[in-house]
Amino acid sequence: SLNSTMRSIAVSSLLVASASAFSTAPRSYTGLTSTVSQPSALSMLPTNNSNEDRSFYPFPTAESSSNFRLDAKPPASNEEAADGSADLRQLLGVKGAAGSEDIWKIRLQLTKPVTWIPLVWGVMCGAAASGNYHWIWNPFDPNDRDVMLGLEDTAKGFVAMILAGPFLTGYTQTINDWYDREIDAINEPYRPIPSGAISEGEVIFQIWFLLLGGLGIAYGLDVWAGHDFPTVLALSIFGSWVSYIYSAPPLKLKQNGWAGNYALGCSYISLPWWCGQAVFGELDRPVYFILPILYSIAGLGIAIVNDFKSVEGDRQLGLNSLPVAFGIDGAKYICAGSVTLTQLGVAAYLYSLGETTYAAILLGLLLPQIYFQATLLLPDPVANDVKYQASSQPFFVFGILATALCLGHHDFSA
């Protein structure tokens, strides 16, 4: 049929575009040789076989990079947490983690499971915004109690969360650690890659496995949802490409405060929202793009908070983060302004739709954020960064969910 033919052409084009970004090509790297030589377990992956340059395109090995060491020793600052949480910290990929030689724990640590949570939440918000997610048994709506339909939607949502969290966020975190390995060898030598806890070949395999596995799951969701055009696959390819250029040279968006922080905001808010909404509904109105993009601008502001503590190191390394470019005082107001003004804009839009209750809920959730900005962020963003994030972000993410629920319940045809 015509639809089947068009779907095949679209999928083939997207996969070719994805593969071209990771295909073999002549490259030249110069630099010092690693102090430790580790044989690759993945001879089937594209490599440059010359003695002078051996790399997995587009992921150069330690031999291809300069001043990189695989035998760095953990500093005292990474002593295991004394509160009994060291093993959990390792699995979550945070500081104070226990040391382990278990390769599966190390692989999980590289994916930083603690960072999956915002993406899973974003998928939930997208499902809510679709207005077409069915409960297994909805206590609030007697018309939404089809158990089998609810079980199917629950399964779809779970698979979409697996795609957004373990696979594509795991890919993003692994590739980011790969390209940060030289800096981590100086600042965080206890990380799995610079410490030598995992070999280069094993890291490269993990990157490819998570990327290709994620794209396969994405296409499976498109088939499951009955899409004529593989929307979830297209979003996954785009997000994977953004993750690559965020971490990898020559673009390396993270070196630029505006581009890097917006890429983070988009990846953590817009893309999982669109994924969840595409699985259960349609992205057929401009508002379904505009509101997540606005929230991504707020996400840019949230990302700035993470840059305050590293402003001196960023300045020395030539990274143009916003606190470096505008100073701490300038950046803290950019942060507060982007978070506050975008949510005010969203609330105004909901009010214009006649959704006064949701607009009031959003304003109610914004007030505590403004309070924490005034009492924590603006007085001392460096000392209060973690406390501010922990205090303010719950209100922010529930505001996103409230907005999504509003869109899901609003009758745009009226």
Short mmCIF file of N, CA and C in Angstrom, two decimals, residues 234-354:
data_model
loop_
_atom_site.label_atom_id
_atom_site.label_comp_id
_atom_site.label_asym_id
_atom_site.label_seq_id
_atom_site.Cartn_x
_atom_site.Cartn_y
_atom_site.Cartn_z
N ALA A 234 11.99 9.42 14.59
CA ALA A 234 12.55 10.71 14.16
C ALA A 234 12.99 11.54 15.37
N LEU A 235 12.15 11.59 16.41
CA LEU A 235 12.51 12.32 17.62
C LEU A 235 13.75 11.71 18.27
N SER A 236 13.84 10.38 18.26
CA SER A 236 14.97 9.70 18.90
C SER A 236 16.27 9.96 18.14
N ILE A 237 16.21 9.96 16.81
CA ILE A 237 17.39 10.26 16.01
C ILE A 237 17.83 11.70 16.25
N PHE A 238 16.87 12.61 16.27
CA PHE A 238 17.21 14.01 16.51
C PHE A 238 17.83 14.19 17.89
N GLY A 239 17.21 13.58 18.91
CA GLY A 239 17.74 13.70 20.26
C GLY A 239 19.13 13.09 20.39
N SER A 240 19.36 11.96 19.73
CA SER A 240 20.68 11.33 19.77
C SER A 240 21.73 12.21 19.11
N TRP A 241 21.33 12.85 18.02
CA TRP A 241 22.25 13.76 17.33
C TRP A 241 22.58 14.97 18.22
N VAL A 242 21.56 15.52 18.89
CA VAL A 242 21.81 16.64 19.80
C VAL A 242 22.76 16.20 20.92
N SER A 243 22.57 14.99 21.45
CA SER A 243 23.45 14.48 22.50
C SER A 243 24.89 14.38 22.01
N TYR A 244 25.05 13.93 20.77
CA TYR A 244 26.39 13.79 20.21
C TYR A 244 27.07 15.14 20.06
N ILE A 245 26.40 16.10 19.43
CA ILE A 245 27.05 17.40 19.21
C ILE A 245 27.17 18.20 20.50
N TYR A 246 26.37 17.84 21.52
CA TYR A 246 26.54 18.47 22.83
C TYR A 246 27.88 18.12 23.45
N SER A 247 28.31 16.87 23.29
CA SER A 247 29.51 16.39 23.95
C SER A 247 30.75 16.37 23.07
N ALA A 248 30.57 16.17 21.76
CA ALA A 248 31.69 15.87 20.88
C ALA A 248 32.16 17.09 20.09
N PRO A 249 33.45 17.18 19.86
CA PRO A 249 33.95 18.20 18.95
C PRO A 249 33.57 17.84 17.50
N PRO A 250 33.50 18.79 16.59
CA PRO A 250 33.95 20.16 16.78
C PRO A 250 32.89 21.09 17.37
N LEU A 251 31.61 20.73 17.32
CA LEU A 251 30.59 21.65 17.82
C LEU A 251 30.60 21.74 19.34
N LYS A 252 30.57 20.61 20.01
CA LYS A 252 30.62 20.53 21.47
C LYS A 252 29.83 21.67 22.11
N LEU A 253 28.52 21.58 22.00
CA LEU A 253 27.63 22.66 22.44
C LEU A 253 27.85 23.03 23.90
N LYS A 254 28.28 22.08 24.72
CA LYS A 254 28.44 22.36 26.14
C LYS A 254 29.49 23.43 26.41
N GLN A 255 30.33 23.73 25.41
CA GLN A 255 31.32 24.78 25.60
C GLN A 255 30.70 26.17 25.50
N ASN A 256 29.49 26.24 24.95
CA ASN A 256 28.80 27.52 24.82
C ASN A 256 27.60 27.55 25.76
N GLY A 257 27.55 28.54 26.62
CA GLY A 257 26.52 28.59 27.65
C GLY A 257 25.11 28.57 27.11
N TRP A 258 24.83 29.41 26.10
CA TRP A 258 23.46 29.48 25.58
C TRP A 258 23.06 28.18 24.89
N ALA A 259 23.88 27.76 23.93
CA ALA A 259 23.55 26.56 23.16
C ALA A 259 23.54 25.31 24.03
N GLY A 260 24.54 25.17 24.89
CA GLY A 260 24.64 23.98 25.72
C GLY A 260 23.50 23.86 26.71
N ASN A 261 23.19 24.94 27.38
CA ASN A 261 22.12 24.89 28.38
C ASN A 261 20.75 24.71 27.73
N TYR A 262 20.54 25.31 26.55
CA TYR A 262 19.24 25.09 25.90
C TYR A 262 19.14 23.66 25.39
N ALA A 263 20.25 23.10 24.91
CA ALA A 263 20.23 21.70 24.48
C ALA A 263 19.84 20.79 25.64
N LEU A 264 20.34 21.10 26.83
CA LEU A 264 19.95 20.32 28.01
C LEU A 264 18.46 20.47 28.30
N GLY A 265 17.99 21.72 28.28
CA GLY A 265 16.57 21.96 28.56
C GLY A 265 15.67 21.25 27.58
N CYS A 266 16.03 21.30 26.29
CA CYS A 266 15.24 20.64 25.26
C CYS A 266 15.25 19.13 25.44
N SER A 267 16.44 18.58 25.74
CA SER A 267 16.57 17.13 25.87
C SER A 267 15.82 16.59 27.08
N TYR A 268 15.76 17.38 28.16
CA TYR A 268 15.14 16.90 29.38
C TYR A 268 13.65 17.21 29.46
N ILE A 269 13.16 18.11 28.63
CA ILE A 269 11.75 18.51 28.73
C ILE A 269 11.01 18.27 27.41
N SER A 270 11.41 18.96 26.34
CA SER A 270 10.64 18.91 25.09
C SER A 270 10.63 17.52 24.47
N LEU A 271 11.81 16.92 24.30
CA LEU A 271 11.88 15.65 23.56
C LEU A 271 11.11 14.52 24.25
N PRO A 272 11.27 14.31 25.57
CA PRO A 272 10.45 13.25 26.18
C PRO A 272 8.96 13.57 26.18
N TRP A 273 8.61 14.85 26.32
CA TRP A 273 7.20 15.24 26.22
C TRP A 273 6.66 14.83 24.86
N TRP A 274 7.35 15.23 23.78
CA TRP A 274 6.89 14.90 22.43
C TRP A 274 6.83 13.39 22.21
N CYS A 275 7.79 12.67 22.77
CA CYS A 275 7.79 11.21 22.66
C CYS A 275 6.52 10.63 23.29
N GLY A 276 6.23 11.01 24.53
CA GLY A 276 5.05 10.50 25.21
C GLY A 276 3.78 10.88 24.50
N GLN A 277 3.72 12.10 23.99
CA GLN A 277 2.49 12.53 23.32
C GLN A 277 2.33 11.81 21.98
N ALA A 278 3.45 11.58 21.28
CA ALA A 278 3.36 10.89 19.99
C ALA A 278 2.92 9.45 20.14
N VAL A 279 3.32 8.80 21.24
CA VAL A 279 2.94 7.40 21.46
C VAL A 279 1.43 7.28 21.66
N PHE A 280 0.82 8.26 22.32
CA PHE A 280 -0.60 8.15 22.68
C PHE A 280 -1.52 9.06 21.87
N GLY A 281 -0.94 10.01 21.16
CA GLY A 281 -1.79 10.95 20.43
C GLY A 281 -1.09 11.50 19.21
N GLU A 282 -1.37 12.76 18.90
CA GLU A 282 -0.81 13.40 17.71
C GLU A 282 -0.15 14.72 18.10
N LEU A 283 0.90 15.05 17.37
CA LEU A 283 1.54 16.36 17.52
C LEU A 283 1.05 17.23 16.37
N ASP A 284 -0.23 17.57 16.41
CA ASP A 284 -0.88 18.18 15.26
C ASP A 284 -1.31 19.62 15.50
N ARG A 285 -0.84 20.23 16.57
CA ARG A 285 -1.15 21.63 16.83
C ARG A 285 0.11 22.37 17.25
N PRO A 286 0.27 23.63 16.82
CA PRO A 286 1.48 24.39 17.19
C PRO A 286 1.70 24.46 18.70
N VAL A 287 0.61 24.49 19.47
CA VAL A 287 0.75 24.64 20.92
C VAL A 287 1.51 23.46 21.52
N TYR A 288 1.41 22.27 20.89
CA TYR A 288 2.10 21.10 21.41
C TYR A 288 3.62 21.23 21.26
N PHE A 289 4.06 22.13 20.40
CA PHE A 289 5.48 22.41 20.26
C PHE A 289 5.89 23.64 21.06
N ILE A 290 5.02 24.65 21.05
CA ILE A 290 5.38 25.94 21.67
C ILE A 290 5.54 25.81 23.18
N LEU A 291 4.59 25.16 23.85
CA LEU A 291 4.67 25.09 25.31
C LEU A 291 5.87 24.27 25.79
N PRO A 292 6.17 23.09 25.23
CA PRO A 292 7.38 22.40 25.65
C PRO A 292 8.65 23.21 25.38
N ILE A 293 8.67 23.95 24.26
CA ILE A 293 9.85 24.77 23.97
C ILE A 293 9.99 25.88 25.01
N LEU A 294 8.86 26.48 25.42
CA LEU A 294 8.92 27.49 26.48
C LEU A 294 9.46 26.88 27.78
N TYR A 295 8.99 25.69 28.11
CA TYR A 295 9.51 25.04 29.31
C TYR A 295 10.99 24.68 29.16
N SER A 296 11.44 24.45 27.94
CA SER A 296 12.86 24.18 27.72
C SER A 296 13.70 25.44 27.96
N ILE A 297 13.10 26.60 27.69
CA ILE A 297 13.81 27.85 28.02
C ILE A 297 13.95 27.98 29.54
N ALA A 298 12.90 27.59 30.25
CA ALA A 298 13.02 27.55 31.71
C ALA A 298 14.07 26.52 32.12
N GLY A 299 14.13 25.40 31.38
CA GLY A 299 15.16 24.40 31.65
C GLY A 299 16.55 24.94 31.44
N LEU A 300 16.71 25.86 30.48
CA LEU A 300 18.00 26.53 30.30
C LEU A 300 18.42 27.23 31.58
N GLY A 301 17.45 27.93 32.20
CA GLY A 301 17.76 28.62 33.45
C GLY A 301 18.15 27.66 34.55
N ILE A 302 17.45 26.52 34.62
CA ILE A 302 17.78 25.53 35.65
C ILE A 302 19.18 24.97 35.41
N ALA A 303 19.55 24.78 34.12
CA ALA A 303 20.88 24.25 33.81
C ALA A 303 21.98 25.21 34.23
N ILE A 304 21.69 26.51 34.22
CA ILE A 304 22.70 27.50 34.64
C ILE A 304 23.13 27.26 36.07
N VAL A 305 22.20 26.82 36.91
CA VAL A 305 22.51 26.62 38.33
C VAL A 305 23.68 25.65 38.50
N ASN A 306 23.75 24.65 37.62
CA ASN A 306 24.83 23.67 37.71
C ASN A 306 26.19 24.24 37.34
N ASP A 307 26.19 25.41 36.67
CA ASP A 307 27.45 26.00 36.22
C ASP A 307 28.10 26.93 37.25
N PHE A 308 27.34 27.33 38.26
CA PHE A 308 27.89 28.30 39.21
C PHE A 308 29.10 27.73 39.96
N LYS A 309 29.00 26.48 40.39
CA LYS A 309 30.06 25.92 41.22
C LYS A 309 31.36 25.68 40.46
N SER A 310 31.28 25.62 39.12
CA SER A 310 32.47 25.31 38.32
C SER A 310 32.94 26.50 37.51
N VAL A 311 32.55 27.70 37.92
CA VAL A 311 32.86 28.87 37.09
C VAL A 311 34.36 29.10 36.95
N GLU A 312 35.13 28.90 38.01
CA GLU A 312 36.57 29.12 37.91
C GLU A 312 37.22 28.09 37.00
N GLY A 313 36.85 26.84 37.17
CA GLY A 313 37.41 25.81 36.31
C GLY A 313 37.02 26.01 34.85
N ASP A 314 35.76 26.40 34.61
CA ASP A 314 35.31 26.66 33.23
C ASP A 314 36.11 27.80 32.62
N ARG A 315 36.37 28.83 33.40
CA ARG A 315 37.14 29.97 32.89
C ARG A 315 38.55 29.55 32.51
N GLN A 316 39.18 28.73 33.35
CA GLN A 316 40.54 28.27 33.07
C GLN A 316 40.60 27.36 31.86
N LEU A 317 39.53 26.57 31.65
CA LEU A 317 39.51 25.63 30.53
C LEU A 317 38.96 26.26 29.25
N GLY A 318 38.56 27.53 29.33
CA GLY A 318 38.05 28.22 28.15
C GLY A 318 36.62 27.88 27.79
N LEU A 319 35.86 27.34 28.76
CA LEU A 319 34.46 27.04 28.52
C LEU A 319 33.62 28.29 28.77
N ASN A 320 32.81 28.65 27.79
CA ASN A 320 32.07 29.92 27.86
C ASN A 320 30.69 29.71 28.47
N SER A 321 30.65 29.20 29.70
CA SER A 321 29.37 29.05 30.38
C SER A 321 28.80 30.43 30.66
N LEU A 322 27.51 30.50 30.95
CA LEU A 322 26.89 31.81 31.18
C LEU A 322 27.46 32.51 32.41
N PRO A 323 27.76 31.81 33.53
CA PRO A 323 28.42 32.50 34.63
C PRO A 323 29.79 33.06 34.25
N VAL A 324 30.49 32.41 33.31
CA VAL A 324 31.77 32.94 32.83
C VAL A 324 31.52 34.15 31.95
N ALA A 325 30.55 34.06 31.04
CA ALA A 325 30.30 35.13 30.08
C ALA A 325 29.70 36.37 30.73
N PHE A 326 28.80 36.19 31.69
CA PHE A 326 28.08 37.33 32.27
C PHE A 326 28.45 37.59 33.72
N GLY A 327 29.32 36.76 34.27
CA GLY A 327 29.62 36.87 35.70
C GLY A 327 28.53 36.20 36.51
N ILE A 328 28.82 35.87 37.73
CA ILE A 328 27.85 35.18 38.58
C ILE A 328 26.61 36.05 38.80
N ASP A 329 26.81 37.34 39.02
CA ASP A 329 25.66 38.21 39.27
C ASP A 329 24.75 38.30 38.05
N GLY A 330 25.35 38.43 36.86
CA GLY A 330 24.52 38.49 35.66
C GLY A 330 23.80 37.18 35.39
N ALA A 331 24.52 36.07 35.55
CA ALA A 331 23.94 34.75 35.23
C ALA A 331 22.81 34.38 36.18
N LYS A 332 22.89 34.81 37.44
CA LYS A 332 21.83 34.42 38.38
C LYS A 332 20.51 35.10 38.02
N TYR A 333 20.59 36.30 37.45
CA TYR A 333 19.36 36.97 37.04
C TYR A 333 18.82 36.39 35.73
N ILE A 334 19.71 35.95 34.84
CA ILE A 334 19.27 35.24 33.64
C ILE A 334 18.55 33.96 34.04
N CYS A 335 19.12 33.27 35.01
CA CYS A 335 18.52 32.03 35.51
C CYS A 335 17.13 32.28 36.06
N ALA A 336 17.03 33.21 37.00
CA ALA A 336 15.74 33.49 37.63
C ALA A 336 14.72 34.01 36.61
N GLY A 337 15.17 34.88 35.72
CA GLY A 337 14.26 35.45 34.73
C GLY A 337 13.71 34.42 33.77
N SER A 338 14.57 33.54 33.27
CA SER A 338 14.11 32.54 32.30
C SER A 338 13.14 31.56 32.94
N VAL A 339 13.38 31.19 34.19
CA VAL A 339 12.49 30.25 34.87
C VAL A 339 11.14 30.90 35.16
N THR A 340 11.16 32.13 35.62
CA THR A 340 9.93 32.80 36.04
C THR A 340 9.09 33.29 34.87
N LEU A 341 9.72 33.99 33.92
CA LEU A 341 8.97 34.61 32.83
C LEU A 341 8.33 33.57 31.92
N THR A 342 9.02 32.48 31.66
CA THR A 342 8.41 31.46 30.79
C THR A 342 7.18 30.85 31.44
N GLN A 343 7.22 30.60 32.74
CA GLN A 343 6.05 30.03 33.41
C GLN A 343 4.91 31.02 33.49
N LEU A 344 5.24 32.30 33.65
CA LEU A 344 4.19 33.32 33.60
C LEU A 344 3.53 33.35 32.22
N GLY A 345 4.34 33.19 31.17
CA GLY A 345 3.81 33.15 29.82
C GLY A 345 2.89 31.96 29.60
N VAL A 346 3.28 30.81 30.12
CA VAL A 346 2.44 29.61 29.99
C VAL A 346 1.13 29.80 30.74
N ALA A 347 1.21 30.36 31.95
CA ALA A 347 -0.01 30.59 32.74
C ALA A 347 -0.94 31.55 32.01
N ALA A 348 -0.38 32.59 31.39
CA ALA A 348 -1.20 33.54 30.64
C ALA A 348 -1.88 32.86 29.46
N TYR A 349 -1.17 31.95 28.80
CA TYR A 349 -1.77 31.23 27.67
C TYR A 349 -2.92 30.34 28.15
N LEU A 350 -2.73 29.63 29.24
CA LEU A 350 -3.81 28.79 29.76
C LEU A 350 -5.02 29.63 30.13
N TYR A 351 -4.77 30.79 30.69
CA TYR A 351 -5.87 31.70 31.03
C TYR A 351 -6.61 32.14 29.77
N SER A 352 -5.85 32.38 28.68
CA SER A 352 -6.47 32.83 27.42
C SER A 352 -7.34 31.73 26.82
N LEU A 353 -7.06 30.47 27.15
CA LEU A 353 -7.89 29.36 26.68
C LEU A 353 -9.17 29.22 27.50
N GLY A 354 -9.27 30.00 28.58
CA GLY A 354 -10.41 29.86 29.48
C GLY A 354 -10.17 28.83 30.57
#
